[in-house]
PDB file of C-alpha atoms in Angstrom:
ATOM      1  CA  MET A   1       0.000   0.000   0.000  1.00 69.00           C
ATOM      2  CA  GLY A   2       1.325   3.424  -0.911  1.00 88.00           C
ATOM      3  CA  VAL A   3       2.059   6.120   1.623  1.00 94.00           C
ATOM      4  CA  ARG A   4      -0.713   8.455   0.487  1.00 95.00           C
ATOM      5  CA  LYS A   5      -3.251   5.643   0.457  1.00 95.00           C
ATOM      6  CA  ARG A   6      -2.250   4.536   3.955  1.00 94.00           C
ATOM      7  CA  GLU A   7      -2.407   8.109   5.283  1.00 94.00           C
ATOM      8  CA  ARG A   8      -5.838   8.581   3.727  1.00 95.00           C
ATOM      9  CA  ALA A   9      -7.056   5.304   5.237  1.00 94.00           C
ATOM     10  CA  GLU A  10      -5.817   6.350   8.679  1.00 93.00           C
ATOM     11  CA  ALA A  11      -7.512   9.738   8.326  1.00 93.00           C
ATOM     12  CA  ILE A  12     -10.792   8.021   7.455  1.00 90.00           C
ATOM     13  CA  LYS A  13     -10.435   5.727  10.486  1.00 89.00           C
ATOM     14  CA  GLU A  14      -9.867   8.729  12.756  1.00 88.00           C
ATOM     15  CA  ALA A  15     -12.907  10.490  11.327  1.00 82.00           C
ATOM     16  CA  LYS A  16     -15.069   7.411  11.882  1.00 79.00           C
ATOM     17  CA  LYS A  17     -14.164   7.351  15.579  1.00 77.00           C
ATOM     18  CA  THR A  18     -16.381  10.401  16.093  1.00 74.00           C
ATOM     19  CA  GLN A  19     -19.276   8.967  14.038  1.00 80.00           C
ATOM     20  CA  TYR A  20     -21.831   6.457  15.272  1.00 88.00           C
ATOM     21  CA  PHE A  21     -24.404   4.797  13.049  1.00 89.00           C
ATOM     22  CA  ALA A  22     -27.395   2.487  12.955  1.00 94.00           C
ATOM     23  CA  LYS A  23     -28.967   0.655  10.017  1.00 95.00           C
ATOM     24  CA  LEU A  24     -32.494  -0.440   9.272  1.00 95.00           C
ATOM     25  CA  ASN A  25     -32.760  -2.986   6.459  1.00 96.00           C
ATOM     26  CA  ASN A  26     -35.830  -4.156   4.549  1.00 95.00           C
ATOM     27  CA  CYS A  27     -38.280  -1.774   6.166  1.00 95.00           C
ATOM     28  CA  PRO A  28     -41.670  -2.395   4.484  1.00 95.00           C
ATOM     29  CA  THR A  29     -42.313   1.261   3.603  1.00 94.00           C
ATOM     30  CA  SER A  30     -41.713   2.887   0.260  1.00 95.00           C
ATOM     31  CA  PRO A  31     -38.461   4.860   0.086  1.00 96.00           C
ATOM     32  CA  ARG A  32     -40.332   7.969  -1.022  1.00 96.00           C
ATOM     33  CA  LYS A  33     -42.449   8.035   2.150  1.00 96.00           C
ATOM     34  CA  MET A  34     -39.422   7.382   4.339  1.00 96.00           C
ATOM     35  CA  ARG A  35     -37.408  10.173   2.682  1.00 96.00           C
ATOM     36  CA  LEU A  36     -40.092  12.699   3.648  1.00 96.00           C
ATOM     37  CA  MET A  37     -39.310  12.087   7.317  1.00 95.00           C
ATOM     38  CA  ALA A  38     -35.570  11.671   6.781  1.00 96.00           C
ATOM     39  CA  ASP A  39     -35.359  15.119   5.191  1.00 97.00           C
ATOM     40  CA  LEU A  40     -36.931  16.663   8.299  1.00 96.00           C
ATOM     41  CA  VAL A  41     -34.282  15.355  10.720  1.00 96.00           C
ATOM     42  CA  ARG A  42     -31.152  15.603   8.545  1.00 96.00           C
ATOM     43  CA  GLY A  43     -28.641  17.956  10.183  1.00 94.00           C
ATOM     44  CA  GLU A  44     -30.676  18.456  13.371  1.00 94.00           C
ATOM     45  CA  LYS A  45     -29.456  17.990  16.928  1.00 94.00           C
ATOM     46  CA  ILE A  46     -30.670  14.723  18.428  1.00 93.00           C
ATOM     47  CA  ASP A  47     -33.094  16.220  20.953  1.00 94.00           C
ATOM     48  CA  LYS A  48     -34.823  18.268  18.239  1.00 95.00           C
ATOM     49  CA  ALA A  49     -34.822  15.285  15.858  1.00 95.00           C
ATOM     50  CA  LEU A  50     -36.417  13.058  18.499  1.00 95.00           C
ATOM     51  CA  ASN A  51     -39.146  15.647  19.089  1.00 96.00           C
ATOM     52  CA  ILE A  52     -39.845  15.969  15.362  1.00 96.00           C
ATOM     53  CA  LEU A  53     -40.156  12.205  14.991  1.00 96.00           C
ATOM     54  CA  LYS A  54     -42.135  11.711  18.197  1.00 96.00           C
ATOM     55  CA  PHE A  55     -44.855  14.206  17.333  1.00 96.00           C
ATOM     56  CA  SER A  56     -45.229  13.332  13.662  1.00 95.00           C
ATOM     57  CA  SER A  57     -48.277  11.306  12.654  1.00 95.00           C
ATOM     58  CA  LYS A  58     -46.576   9.324   9.884  1.00 95.00           C
ATOM     59  CA  GLU A  59     -45.786   5.635  10.356  1.00 95.00           C
ATOM     60  CA  SER A  60     -42.256   6.030   9.023  1.00 95.00           C
ATOM     61  CA  SER A  61     -41.485   8.485  11.837  1.00 96.00           C
ATOM     62  CA  ARG A  62     -41.933   5.709  14.432  1.00 96.00           C
ATOM     63  CA  LYS A  63     -39.370   3.546  12.664  1.00 96.00           C
ATOM     64  CA  LEU A  64     -36.904   6.425  12.289  1.00 96.00           C
ATOM     65  CA  GLU A  65     -37.344   7.348  15.956  1.00 96.00           C
ATOM     66  CA  LYS A  66     -36.448   3.804  16.960  1.00 96.00           C
ATOM     67  CA  LEU A  67     -33.442   3.883  14.622  1.00 96.00           C
ATOM     68  CA  LEU A  68     -32.239   7.194  16.079  1.00 96.00           C
ATOM     69  CA  LEU A  69     -32.528   5.798  19.608  1.00 95.00           C
ATOM     70  CA  SER A  70     -30.476   2.804  18.471  1.00 95.00           C
ATOM     71  CA  ALA A  71     -27.740   5.079  17.106  1.00 94.00           C
ATOM     72  CA  ILE A  72     -27.713   7.038  20.388  1.00 93.00           C
ATOM     73  CA  ASN A  73     -27.398   3.752  22.259  1.00 93.00           C
ATOM     74  CA  ASN A  74     -24.444   2.779  20.031  1.00 91.00           C
ATOM     75  CA  TRP A  75     -22.810   6.095  20.971  1.00 91.00           C
ATOM     76  CA  GLN A  76     -23.411   5.412  24.679  1.00 91.00           C
ATOM     77  CA  GLN A  77     -21.807   1.974  24.473  1.00 89.00           C
ATOM     78  CA  LYS A  78     -18.547   3.453  23.156  1.00 85.00           C
ATOM     79  CA  ASN A  79     -18.626   6.486  25.477  1.00 83.00           C
ATOM     80  CA  GLU A  80     -19.845   5.056  28.771  1.00 82.00           C
ATOM     81  CA  ASP A  81     -18.519   7.877  30.941  1.00 82.00           C
ATOM     82  CA  ALA A  82     -20.006  10.779  28.894  1.00 82.00           C
ATOM     83  CA  SER A  83     -23.604  11.989  28.972  1.00 84.00           C
ATOM     84  CA  VAL A  84     -25.752  12.472  25.894  1.00 83.00           C
ATOM     85  CA  GLU A  85     -26.714  16.044  26.829  1.00 81.00           C
ATOM     86  CA  ASP A  86     -23.083  17.201  27.008  1.00 84.00           C
ATOM     87  CA  ALA A  87     -21.994  15.405  23.828  1.00 85.00           C
ATOM     88  CA  ASP A  88     -23.710  17.798  21.412  1.00 87.00           C
ATOM     89  CA  LEU A  89     -24.599  15.025  18.937  1.00 90.00           C
ATOM     90  CA  PHE A  90     -26.385  15.719  15.657  1.00 93.00           C
ATOM     91  CA  VAL A  91     -27.691  13.715  12.693  1.00 94.00           C
ATOM     92  CA  LYS A  92     -24.806  14.058  10.275  1.00 93.00           C
ATOM     93  CA  GLU A  93     -26.133  11.839   7.526  1.00 94.00           C
ATOM     94  CA  ILE A  94     -29.299   9.892   6.864  1.00 96.00           C
ATOM     95  CA  ARG A  95     -29.626   7.843   3.682  1.00 96.00           C
ATOM     96  CA  VAL A  96     -32.727   6.062   2.411  1.00 97.00           C
ATOM     97  CA  ASP A  97     -32.031   3.521  -0.318  1.00 96.00           C
ATOM     98  CA  GLY A  98     -34.470   1.268  -2.126  1.00 95.00           C
ATOM     99  CA  GLY A  99     -34.673  -2.298  -0.886  1.00 95.00           C
ATOM    100  CA  THR A 100     -36.231  -5.433  -2.272  1.00 95.00           C
ATOM    101  CA  MET A 101     -39.534  -5.238  -4.077  1.00 96.00           C
ATOM    102  CA  LEU A 102     -42.350  -7.745  -3.663  1.00 96.00           C
ATOM    103  CA  LYS A 103     -44.157  -8.169  -6.959  1.00 97.00           C
ATOM    104  CA  ARG A 104     -47.839  -9.046  -6.693  1.00 96.00           C
ATOM    105  CA  LEU A 105     -50.657  -9.266  -9.227  1.00 97.00           C
ATOM    106  CA  ARG A 106     -54.013  -7.531  -8.908  1.00 96.00           C
ATOM    107  CA  PRO A 107     -56.957  -8.574 -11.075  1.00 97.00           C
ATOM    108  CA  ALA A 108     -57.967  -6.033 -13.711  1.00 96.00           C
ATOM    109  CA  PRO A 109     -60.979  -5.876 -16.023  1.00 96.00           C
ATOM    110  CA  GLN A 110     -61.388  -8.172 -19.023  1.00 95.00           C
ATOM    111  CA  GLY A 111     -59.170 -10.936 -17.659  1.00 95.00           C
ATOM    112  CA  ARG A 112     -56.059  -8.821 -17.409  1.00 96.00           C
ATOM    113  CA  ALA A 113     -53.726  -8.398 -14.442  1.00 96.00           C
ATOM    114  CA  HIS A 114     -51.846  -5.384 -13.145  1.00 97.00           C
ATOM    115  CA  ARG A 115     -48.550  -5.691 -11.338  1.00 96.00           C
ATOM    116  CA  ILE A 116     -48.375  -4.223  -7.825  1.00 96.00           C
ATOM    117  CA  ARG A 117     -44.903  -3.392  -6.516  1.00 96.00           C
ATOM    118  CA  LYS A 118     -44.655  -3.466  -2.723  1.00 96.00           C
ATOM    119  CA  ARG A 119     -41.503  -1.492  -2.039  1.00 96.00           C
ATOM    120  CA  SER A 120     -39.131  -1.627   0.912  1.00 97.00           C
ATOM    121  CA  ASN A 121     -36.114   0.435   1.891  1.00 96.00           C
ATOM    122  CA  HIS A 122     -32.809   0.502   3.754  1.00 97.00           C
ATOM    123  CA  VAL A 123     -32.055   3.417   6.085  1.00 97.00           C
ATOM    124  CA  THR A 124     -28.571   4.348   7.354  1.00 96.00           C
ATOM    125  CA  LEU A 125     -28.370   6.993  10.073  1.00 96.00           C
ATOM    126  CA  VAL A 126     -25.021   8.503  11.097  1.00 94.00           C
ATOM    127  CA  LEU A 127     -24.556  10.576  14.250  1.00 92.00           C
ATOM    128  CA  ALA A 128     -21.543  12.775  14.795  1.00 89.00           C
ATOM    129  CA  ALA A 129     -20.168  14.613  17.791  1.00 83.00           C
ATOM    130  CA  ASN A 130     -18.270  17.911  17.919  1.00 67.00           C
ATOM    131  CA  ASP A 131     -20.888  20.224  16.497  1.00 47.00           C
ATOM    132  CA  ASN A 132     -18.325  22.896  15.536  1.00 60.00           C
ATOM    133  CA  THR A 133     -19.215  23.251  11.849  1.00 48.00           C
ATOM    134  CA  GLN A 134     -22.984  22.996  12.291  1.00 47.00           C
ATOM    135  CA  SER A 135     -24.923  26.224  12.819  1.00 49.00           C
ATOM    136  CA  ASN A 136     -28.402  25.152  14.027  1.00 49.00           C
TER     137      ASN A 136
END
């Protein structure tokens, strides 16, 4: 491995030490509906993000709230001595990707059939500490 490549890899490892993530795979909600809620919490501090998700009436907000709590718990496991309030964590990145699609058939008039696509998604939520560059 070259020197520049090794230095870059070490820099990425150091950056990942301040990031904590959680994943949700094969969630049976369409990615479009999930992205509506993900866009609301992207870049927010965790207490504000939890309030947004808690008081939203959409079903996808319940799943994202659970995922955010899981990411906070992952942070607490690595930083047992620190408190969440003092850490100044925020949602650095939240990605919603399309998952598997269940293909079903629905009867249509005159003996035809229409294909129904039941979509699912994968959500990756990344928390980061040191809120120096964020201005919320």
